[in-house]
Amino acid sequence: MPLTEAGIYAAALRLIDADGVEALTMRKLATALDANPMSLYHHVPNKEALLRGVARMAGAQFRTVALEDAPWQERIRLLATDFRTLAHRHPRLIAYSFSHQPDFIQHEDPFLVALTAILGAAGVPLPEIPETIALVCSVVTGVLTAELNGALHQWASIEPPAVPTADDSGSERPGPDEDRVFRLVLDTLVTGLESRLTADRDGQAGRR
Amino acid sequence: MPLTEAGIYAAALRLIDADGVEALTMRKLATALDANPMSLYHHVPNKEALLRGVARMAGAQFRTVALEDAPWQERIRLLATDFRTLAHRHPRLIAYSFSHQPDFIQHEDPFLVALTAILGAAGVPLPEIPETIALVCSVVTGVLTAELNGALHQWASIEPPAVPTADDSGSERPGPDEDRVFRLVLDTLVTGLESRLTADRDGQAGRR
DNA sequence: ACCTGAACACCGTTCAAGT
DNA sequence: ACCTGAACACCGTTCAAGT
């Protein structure tokens, strides 16, 4: 079968899922496609563009349901959880994209469209929408990056220093649980947003 | 002068600050040190260990003041801001470390020691300290990563969709301001933590 | 238009040999 | 102990030549 841009991206994504972005090589990709390494360059200008294309293709798999009638708190939780599902599907690529592709989450993406709608429904004033988008995206990509690269696990496994309160050996802490910390981050984000909105409504004008 | 481990790290850090981690090469580093590329391997086992060493050295520059009498909210803000100062000093290295070195923030680091103390002073129950550390580290590294790689700027620059409320052309939004979003993230984090602590104190037991 | 072989300018790292 | 030259097994990409 002939080489196509989409076929190249799909093969690259398979290799990345299997061995990570750093192991992806134009030469290995060509071998996987049963092609000459140089043939790739007729469909993709260079390796960086290849990785952007793969990320765009994987990002297009993002799906979320609208739930327009639910409270905004629930909607934003669902949106973040759906994003996490995508991250789990292609962890190596998504981790790479978060750190190397500042434009991975783009204006027209369903994620941002949904987020903007939710923040509007929550009552965030229009001029504060962009900075609130930045806030939410930072927090969500932050916790997902930490989960994907293992930092979250390490942090959550840190033993409380000293102060062994009586006998703790029987309680058997259930072990670090990424799900739990992810929910904790979402709870904190939502609660923090709620407080800001309430304060705004109560008439506090000046924001420094 | 003879090659030393510390000297190698320092030279590597200079090259990274100037041209980024991806431009650092054993061969270029050797040239900068006026040495043979192979001489480096007598002081550092390989490139990955080199980068870990450089990160450890840069991380050791982290400084923060205790402020033990201030309210925990102010202390956590200061701690995060001091960490941001370090990130600004070596942006390329720190961005790399956040995404590639899950153990960049380690148990004994002054940052984690201070954070643990602050959370304890805030009244976070001992068994919840680790997950709260994970929460705070995720959020702080998340917003710093986004700032360092430019995503924060992009997100904060997104124009509110449609709904041009009358004449907006004279208002001249002050342009995306990373400082502002960073403070917003901290405010949200602190407020979210406050709410959890208050809820806990009010006697709500069960945590899912 | 699409493919390809040879080549260029690099990499990190091994290894045997030097002092 | 520390250094070094040559070499190995790779990279991404250019370019002229093929069909």
Coordinates of C-alpha atoms (C1' of nucleotides) in Angstrom, one line a residue:
Chain A
M1 CA 0.0 0.0 0.0
P2 CA 1.2 3.5 -0.7
L3 CA 2.5 5.9 1.9
T4 CA 0.1 8.5 3.2
E5 CA 0.3 11.2 5.7
A6 CA -2.4 9.6 7.9
G7 CA -0.8 6.2 7.6
I8 CA 2.6 7.6 8.7
Y9 CA 1.1 9.3 11.7
A10 CA -0.8 6.1 12.7
A11 CA 2.4 4.0 12.4
A12 CA 4.3 6.6 14.4
L13 CA 1.7 6.6 17.1
R14 CA 1.9 2.9 17.4
L15 CA 5.7 3.0 17.8
I16 CA 5.4 5.9 20.3
D17 CA 2.8 4.0 22.4
A18 CA 5.0 1.0 22.4
D19 CA 8.5 2.5 23.0
G20 CA 8.1 6.2 23.8
V21 CA 8.8 9.3 21.8
E22 CA 12.5 9.3 22.3
A23 CA 12.7 5.9 20.7
L24 CA 10.9 7.0 17.5
T25 CA 13.3 7.4 14.6
M26 CA 12.6 8.3 11.0
R27 CA 14.5 5.2 10.1
K28 CA 12.6 2.8 12.4
L29 CA 9.3 4.4 11.3
A30 CA 10.2 3.8 7.7
T31 CA 11.1 0.2 8.5
A32 CA 7.7 -0.3 10.3
L33 CA 6.1 1.0 7.1
D34 CA 8.2 -1.1 4.8
A35 CA 9.5 2.0 3.1
N36 CA 12.7 3.8 2.5
P37 CA 13.6 6.4 5.2
M38 CA 13.7 9.1 2.6
S39 CA 10.3 8.4 1.3
L40 CA 8.8 9.8 4.5
Y41 CA 10.1 13.2 3.6
H42 CA 7.7 13.4 0.7
H43 CA 4.7 13.4 3.1
V44 CA 6.2 15.1 6.1
P45 CA 8.7 18.0 6.1
N46 CA 10.7 16.8 9.1
K47 CA 10.6 15.0 12.4
E48 CA 9.2 17.9 14.4
A49 CA 6.3 18.3 12.0
L50 CA 5.7 14.5 12.2
L51 CA 5.4 14.7 16.0
R52 CA 3.0 17.7 15.7
G53 CA 0.9 15.8 13.3
V54 CA 0.8 12.7 15.4
A55 CA -0.2 14.8 18.4
R56 CA -2.9 16.5 16.4
M57 CA -4.3 13.2 15.2
A58 CA -4.3 11.7 18.8
G59 CA -5.8 14.9 20.2
A60 CA -8.7 14.7 17.7
Q61 CA -9.7 11.4 19.4
F62 CA -10.8 13.5 22.4
R63 CA -14.5 12.9 23.2
T64 CA -16.7 14.4 25.9
V65 CA -20.4 14.7 26.4
A66 CA -22.1 18.1 26.8
L67 CA -24.3 17.6 29.9
E68 CA -25.5 21.2 29.5
D69 CA -28.0 20.9 32.3
A70 CA -25.7 19.7 35.0
P71 CA -24.1 22.1 37.4
W72 CA -20.9 23.6 36.1
Q73 CA -18.9 21.9 38.9
E74 CA -19.9 18.5 37.6
R75 CA -19.3 19.5 34.0
I76 CA -15.8 20.6 34.6
R77 CA -15.0 17.4 36.6
L78 CA -16.3 15.4 33.7
L79 CA -14.4 17.4 31.1
A80 CA -11.1 16.9 33.0
T81 CA -11.8 13.2 33.5
D82 CA -12.4 12.8 29.8
F83 CA -9.2 14.5 29.1
R84 CA -7.5 12.1 31.5
T85 CA -8.9 9.2 29.6
L86 CA -7.3 10.5 26.4
A87 CA -4.0 10.9 28.3
H88 CA -4.2 7.3 29.5
R89 CA -4.7 6.1 25.9
H90 CA -1.4 7.6 24.7
P91 CA 0.5 8.4 27.8
R92 CA 4.0 8.8 26.2
L93 CA 2.7 11.1 23.4
I94 CA 0.6 13.2 25.7
A95 CA 3.4 13.7 28.2
Y96 CA 5.6 14.7 25.4
S97 CA 3.1 17.1 24.0
F98 CA 2.4 18.8 27.3
S99 CA 6.0 19.7 27.7
H100 CA 7.2 20.2 24.1
Q101 CA 4.1 21.6 22.3
P102 CA 2.8 24.7 24.0
D103 CA 0.0 24.8 21.4
F104 CA -1.2 21.2 22.0
I105 CA -4.4 22.5 23.4
Q106 CA -5.7 24.9 20.8
H107 CA -8.4 27.5 20.4
E108 CA -10.8 25.4 18.4
D109 CA -10.3 22.1 20.2
P110 CA -13.4 20.6 21.7
F111 CA -11.7 20.7 25.0
L112 CA -11.3 24.5 25.0
V113 CA -14.7 25.1 23.5
A114 CA -16.3 23.0 26.2
L115 CA -14.3 24.6 28.9
T116 CA -15.1 28.1 27.7
A117 CA -18.8 27.2 27.7
I118 CA -18.7 25.8 31.2
L119 CA -16.8 28.8 32.6
G120 CA -19.4 31.1 31.0
A121 CA -22.2 29.0 32.5
A122 CA -20.5 29.2 35.9
G123 CA -20.7 32.9 35.8
V124 CA -17.1 33.8 35.2
P125 CA -17.1 37.4 33.8
L126 CA -16.2 37.5 30.1
P127 CA -12.9 39.4 30.6
E128 CA -11.7 36.9 33.1
I129 CA -12.4 33.9 30.9
P130 CA -8.9 33.7 29.3
E131 CA -7.0 33.8 32.6
T132 CA -9.4 31.2 34.0
I133 CA -8.8 29.0 31.0
A134 CA -5.1 29.3 31.7
L135 CA -5.7 28.4 35.3
V136 CA -7.7 25.3 34.6
C137 CA -5.4 24.1 31.8
S138 CA -2.3 24.6 34.0
V139 CA -3.8 22.6 36.8
V140 CA -5.1 19.8 34.6
T141 CA -2.0 19.4 32.5
G142 CA 0.1 19.7 35.6
V143 CA -1.5 16.8 37.5
L144 CA -1.7 14.7 34.3
T145 CA 2.0 15.3 33.6
A146 CA 2.9 14.3 37.1
E147 CA 0.8 11.2 36.9
L148 CA 2.2 10.2 33.5
N149 CA 5.8 10.6 34.4
G150 CA 5.5 9.1 37.8
A151 CA 6.1 12.1 40.0
L152 CA 2.6 12.0 41.4
H153 CA 3.2 8.5 42.6
Q154 CA 6.4 9.5 44.3
W155 CA 5.0 12.6 46.0
A156 CA 1.9 10.7 47.2
S157 CA 4.2 8.0 48.6
I158 CA 6.2 10.3 50.8
E159 CA 6.0 9.1 54.4
P160 CA 4.9 11.6 56.9
P161 CA 8.1 12.7 58.8
A162 CA 8.6 11.3 62.3
V163 CA 5.8 11.6 64.7
P164 CA 4.7 8.0 64.7
T165 CA 1.3 8.4 66.3
A166 CA 1.0 5.3 68.5
D167 CA 0.6 2.1 66.5
D168 CA 0.1 2.7 62.8
S169 CA 1.3 -0.6 61.5
G170 CA -2.1 -2.2 61.3
S171 CA -3.8 0.6 59.3
E172 CA -2.0 -0.3 56.1
R173 CA -2.3 2.9 54.1
P174 CA -3.9 1.8 50.8
G175 CA -0.9 2.7 48.8
P176 CA -0.5 5.7 46.5
D177 CA -3.6 6.1 44.4
E178 CA -3.4 8.4 41.4
D179 CA -7.2 8.4 41.0
R180 CA -7.5 9.7 44.5
V181 CA -5.0 12.5 44.0
F182 CA -6.6 13.4 40.7
R183 CA -10.0 13.8 42.4
L184 CA -8.4 15.8 45.2
V185 CA -6.9 18.2 42.7
L186 CA -10.2 18.6 40.9
D187 CA -12.0 19.1 44.2
T188 CA -9.5 21.8 45.2
L189 CA -9.8 23.5 41.8
V190 CA -13.5 23.5 41.8
T191 CA -13.8 24.8 45.4
G192 CA -11.3 27.5 44.7
L193 CA -13.2 28.6 41.7
E194 CA -16.5 28.6 43.6
S195 CA -15.0 30.8 46.3
R196 CA -13.9 33.3 43.7
L197 CA -17.3 33.4 42.0
T198 CA -19.0 33.9 45.4
A199 CA -16.7 36.7 46.4
D200 CA -17.3 38.4 43.0
R201 CA -21.0 38.2 43.5
D202 CA -20.8 39.5 47.0
G203 CA -19.6 42.8 45.5
Q204 CA -15.8 42.8 46.2
A205 CA -14.7 44.8 43.2
G206 CA -11.0 45.5 43.1
R207 CA -8.8 42.5 41.9
R208 CA -5.1 43.0 42.3
Chain B
M1 CA 42.7 23.3 35.2
P2 CA 41.7 19.7 35.7
L3 CA 38.3 18.3 35.0
T4 CA 36.0 17.9 38.0
E5 CA 32.5 16.7 38.4
A6 CA 31.3 20.1 39.7
G7 CA 33.1 21.9 37.0
I8 CA 31.5 19.7 34.4
Y9 CA 28.0 20.3 35.8
A10 CA 28.6 24.1 36.0
A11 CA 29.8 24.2 32.4
A12 CA 26.8 22.1 31.3
L13 CA 24.4 24.4 33.1
R14 CA 25.9 27.4 31.3
L15 CA 25.4 25.7 27.9
I16 CA 21.8 24.6 28.9
D17 CA 20.9 28.1 30.0
A18 CA 22.2 29.5 26.8
D19 CA 20.9 27.0 24.2
G20 CA 18.6 24.5 25.9
V21 CA 18.9 21.0 27.0
E22 CA 18.4 19.5 23.5
A23 CA 21.5 21.4 22.3
L24 CA 23.7 20.0 25.0
T25 CA 26.1 17.5 23.6
M26 CA 28.9 15.6 25.2
R27 CA 31.2 16.8 22.4
K28 CA 30.2 20.4 22.7
L29 CA 30.5 20.3 26.5
A30 CA 34.0 18.9 26.1
T31 CA 34.9 21.7 23.7
A32 CA 33.6 24.3 26.2
L33 CA 35.8 22.7 28.8
D34 CA 38.8 22.4 26.5
A35 CA 38.9 18.7 26.9
N36 CA 38.5 15.6 24.9
P37 CA 34.9 14.3 24.7
M38 CA 36.0 11.0 26.2
S39 CA 37.6 12.6 29.3
L40 CA 34.1 13.4 30.6
Y41 CA 33.3 9.8 31.0
H42 CA 35.9 9.5 33.7
H43 CA 33.8 11.9 35.9
V44 CA 30.3 11.1 34.8
P45 CA 28.9 7.7 33.7
N46 CA 26.7 9.0 30.8
K47 CA 24.7 11.8 29.6
E48 CA 21.6 11.0 31.6
A49 CA 23.6 11.0 34.8
L50 CA 25.1 14.3 33.7
L51 CA 21.7 15.9 33.4
R52 CA 20.6 14.5 36.8
G53 CA 23.7 16.0 38.3
V54 CA 23.2 19.3 36.7
A55 CA 19.6 19.4 37.9
R56 CA 20.6 18.4 41.4
M57 CA 23.2 21.2 41.5
A58 CA 20.7 23.8 40.2
G59 CA 18.0 22.6 42.6
A60 CA 20.4 23.0 45.5
Q61 CA 20.4 26.8 44.8
F62 CA 16.8 26.9 46.0
R63 CA 16.4 29.3 48.8
T64 CA 13.4 30.3 50.9
V65 CA 12.9 32.0 54.2
A66 CA 11.0 30.3 57.1
L67 CA 8.5 32.9 58.2
E68 CA 7.2 30.5 60.8
D69 CA 4.9 33.1 62.5
A70 CA 3.0 34.1 59.3
P71 CA -0.3 32.5 58.4
W72 CA 0.1 29.3 56.4
Q73 CA -1.6 30.9 53.4
E74 CA 1.1 33.5 53.2
R75 CA 3.9 30.9 53.8
I76 CA 2.7 28.6 51.0
R77 CA 2.5 31.6 48.6
L78 CA 6.0 32.6 49.4
L79 CA 7.3 29.1 49.0
A80 CA 5.8 28.8 45.6
T81 CA 7.1 32.2 44.6
D82 CA 10.6 31.3 45.7
F83 CA 10.4 28.1 43.6
R84 CA 9.3 30.2 40.7
T85 CA 12.3 32.4 41.1
L86 CA 14.5 29.3 40.8
A87 CA 12.6 28.3 37.7
H88 CA 13.2 31.7 36.2
R89 CA 16.9 31.4 36.9
H90 CA 17.3 28.2 34.8
P91 CA 14.1 27.9 32.8
R92 CA 15.3 25.4 30.2
L93 CA 16.8 23.0 32.8
I94 CA 13.8 23.3 35.1
A95 CA 11.3 22.7 32.3
Y96 CA 13.3 19.6 31.3
S97 CA 13.5 18.3 34.9
F98 CA 9.8 18.7 35.5
S99 CA 9.0 16.5 32.6
H100 CA 11.9 14.1 32.5
Q101 CA 12.9 13.6 36.1
P102 CA 10.0 12.5 38.3
D103 CA 12.3 12.6 41.3
F104 CA 13.4 16.2 40.7
I105 CA 11.6 17.3 43.9
Q106 CA 12.9 14.9 46.5
H107 CA 12.1 14.0 50.1
E108 CA 14.9 15.9 51.7
D109 CA 14.7 19.0 49.5
P110 CA 14.2 22.2 51.4
F111 CA 11.1 22.8 49.3
L112 CA 9.4 19.6 50.5
V113 CA 10.6 20.0 54.1
A114 CA 9.1 23.5 54.1
L115 CA 5.9 22.4 52.4
T116 CA 5.4 19.6 54.9
A117 CA 5.9 22.0 57.8
I118 CA 3.5 24.5 56.3
L119 CA 0.8 21.9 55.7
G120 CA 1.2 20.6 59.2
A121 CA 0.9 24.2 60.6
A122 CA -2.2 24.6 58.4
G123 CA -3.8 21.7 60.2
V124 CA -3.8 19.1 57.5
P125 CA -4.2 15.8 59.2
L126 CA -1.0 13.7 59.2
P127 CA -2.3 10.9 57.0
E128 CA -3.5 13.4 54.4
I129 CA -0.1 15.1 54.2
P130 CA 1.3 13.0 51.3
E131 CA -1.7 13.4 49.0
T132 CA -1.7 17.1 49.8
I133 CA 2.0 17.4 48.9
A134 CA 1.2 15.7 45.6
L135 CA -1.6 18.2 45.1
V136 CA 0.5 21.2 45.7
C137 CA 3.5 20.0 43.8
S138 CA 1.3 19.1 40.8
V139 CA -0.3 22.5 40.7
V140 CA 2.9 24.4 41.2
T141 CA 5.0 22.4 38.6
G142 CA 2.0 22.5 36.3
V143 CA 1.7 26.3 36.2
L144 CA 5.5 26.7 36.0
T145 CA 5.8 24.2 33.2
A146 CA 3.1 26.1 31.3
E147 CA 4.8 29.4 31.9
L148 CA 8.2 28.1 30.9
N149 CA 7.1 26.5 27.7
G150 CA 4.8 29.3 26.6
A151 CA 1.5 27.5 27.0
L152 CA 0.4 29.8 29.8
H153 CA 0.9 32.8 27.5
Q154 CA -1.1 31.2 24.7
W155 CA -4.0 30.2 27.0
A156 CA -4.2 33.5 28.6
S157 CA -4.2 35.2 25.2
I158 CA -7.3 33.4 23.9
E159 CA -9.9 35.9 22.9
P160 CA -13.3 35.5 24.4
P161 CA -15.4 33.9 21.7
A162 CA -17.9 36.2 19.9
V163 CA -20.2 38.4 22.1
P164 CA -18.3 41.6 21.4
T165 CA -19.8 43.6 24.2
A166 CA -20.3 47.1 22.7
D167 CA -17.1 48.9 22.0
D168 CA -14.1 47.1 23.4
S169 CA -11.4 48.5 21.2
G170 CA -10.5 51.3 23.7
S171 CA -10.0 49.1 26.7
E172 CA -6.8 47.5 25.5
R173 CA -6.6 44.4 27.6
P174 CA -3.2 44.7 29.3
G175 CA -1.8 41.7 27.5
P176 CA -1.3 38.3 28.9
D177 CA 0.5 38.5 32.2
E178 CA 2.2 35.4 33.6
D179 CA 2.6 37.0 37.0
R180 CA -1.2 37.5 37.2
V181 CA -2.1 34.0 36.2
F182 CA 0.5 32.6 38.6
R183 CA -1.1 34.5 41.5
L184 CA -4.5 33.4 40.3
V185 CA -3.5 29.8 40.5
L186 CA -2.0 30.3 43.9
D187 CA -5.2 32.1 45.1
T188 CA -7.3 29.2 43.9
L189 CA -5.1 26.6 45.4
V190 CA -5.0 28.3 48.8
T191 CA -8.8 29.0 48.8
G192 CA -9.5 25.4 47.8
L193 CA -7.2 24.1 50.6
E194 CA -8.9 26.5 53.1
S195 CA -12.3 25.1 52.2
R196 CA -11.2 21.5 52.7
L197 CA -9.7 22.3 56.1
T198 CA -12.8 24.2 57.2
A199 CA -15.1 21.3 56.1
D200 CA -12.9 18.9 57.9
R201 CA -13.1 20.9 61.1
D202 CA -16.9 21.2 60.8
G203 CA -17.0 17.5 61.4
Q204 CA -17.7 16.1 57.9
A205 CA -16.1 12.7 58.4
G206 CA -16.4 10.4 55.3
R207 CA -14.0 11.2 52.5
R208 CA -14.5 9.3 49.3
Chain C
dA1 C1' 4.7 13.0 -8.3
dC2 C1' 6.8 9.8 -5.8
dC3 C1' 10.7 7.1 -4.5
dT4 C1' 15.7 5.9 -3.5
dG5 C1' 20.9 5.4 -2.8
dA6 C1' 24.8 7.7 -1.4
dA7 C1' 26.5 10.9 1.4
dC8 C1' 27.1 14.7 5.0
dA9 C1' 27.3 16.3 9.4
dC10 C1' 26.5 15.0 13.4
dC11 C1' 25.3 11.9 17.9
dG12 C1' 26.6 8.7 22.6
dT13 C1' 29.5 5.4 23.9
dT14 C1' 33.2 1.3 23.9
dC15 C1' 37.7 0.0 23.9
dA16 C1' 42.5 -0.5 23.6
dA17 C1' 46.3 2.2 24.2
dG18 C1' 48.8 5.7 26.2
dT19 C1' 51.0 8.7 30.5
Chain D
dA1 C1' 44.2 7.5 38.0
dC2 C1' 43.4 10.1 34.3
dC3 C1' 43.4 11.0 29.5
dT4 C1' 42.9 10.1 24.3
dG5 C1' 42.4 8.5 19.4
dA6 C1' 40.0 5.5 16.6
dA7 C1' 36.1 3.2 15.8
dC8 C1' 31.1 1.5 16.2
dA9 C1' 26.4 1.9 15.8
dC10 C1' 23.5 5.0 15.3
dC11 C1' 20.9 9.8 14.1
dG12 C1' 18.2 13.7 10.8
dT13 C1' 18.4 15.5 6.5
dT14 C1' 20.3 17.0 1.6
dC15 C1' 20.7 16.1 -3.0
dA16 C1' 21.1 14.2 -7.3
dA17 C1' 19.3 10.6 -9.8
dG18 C1' 15.9 7.5 -11.0
dT19 C1' 10.6 5.9 -12.5

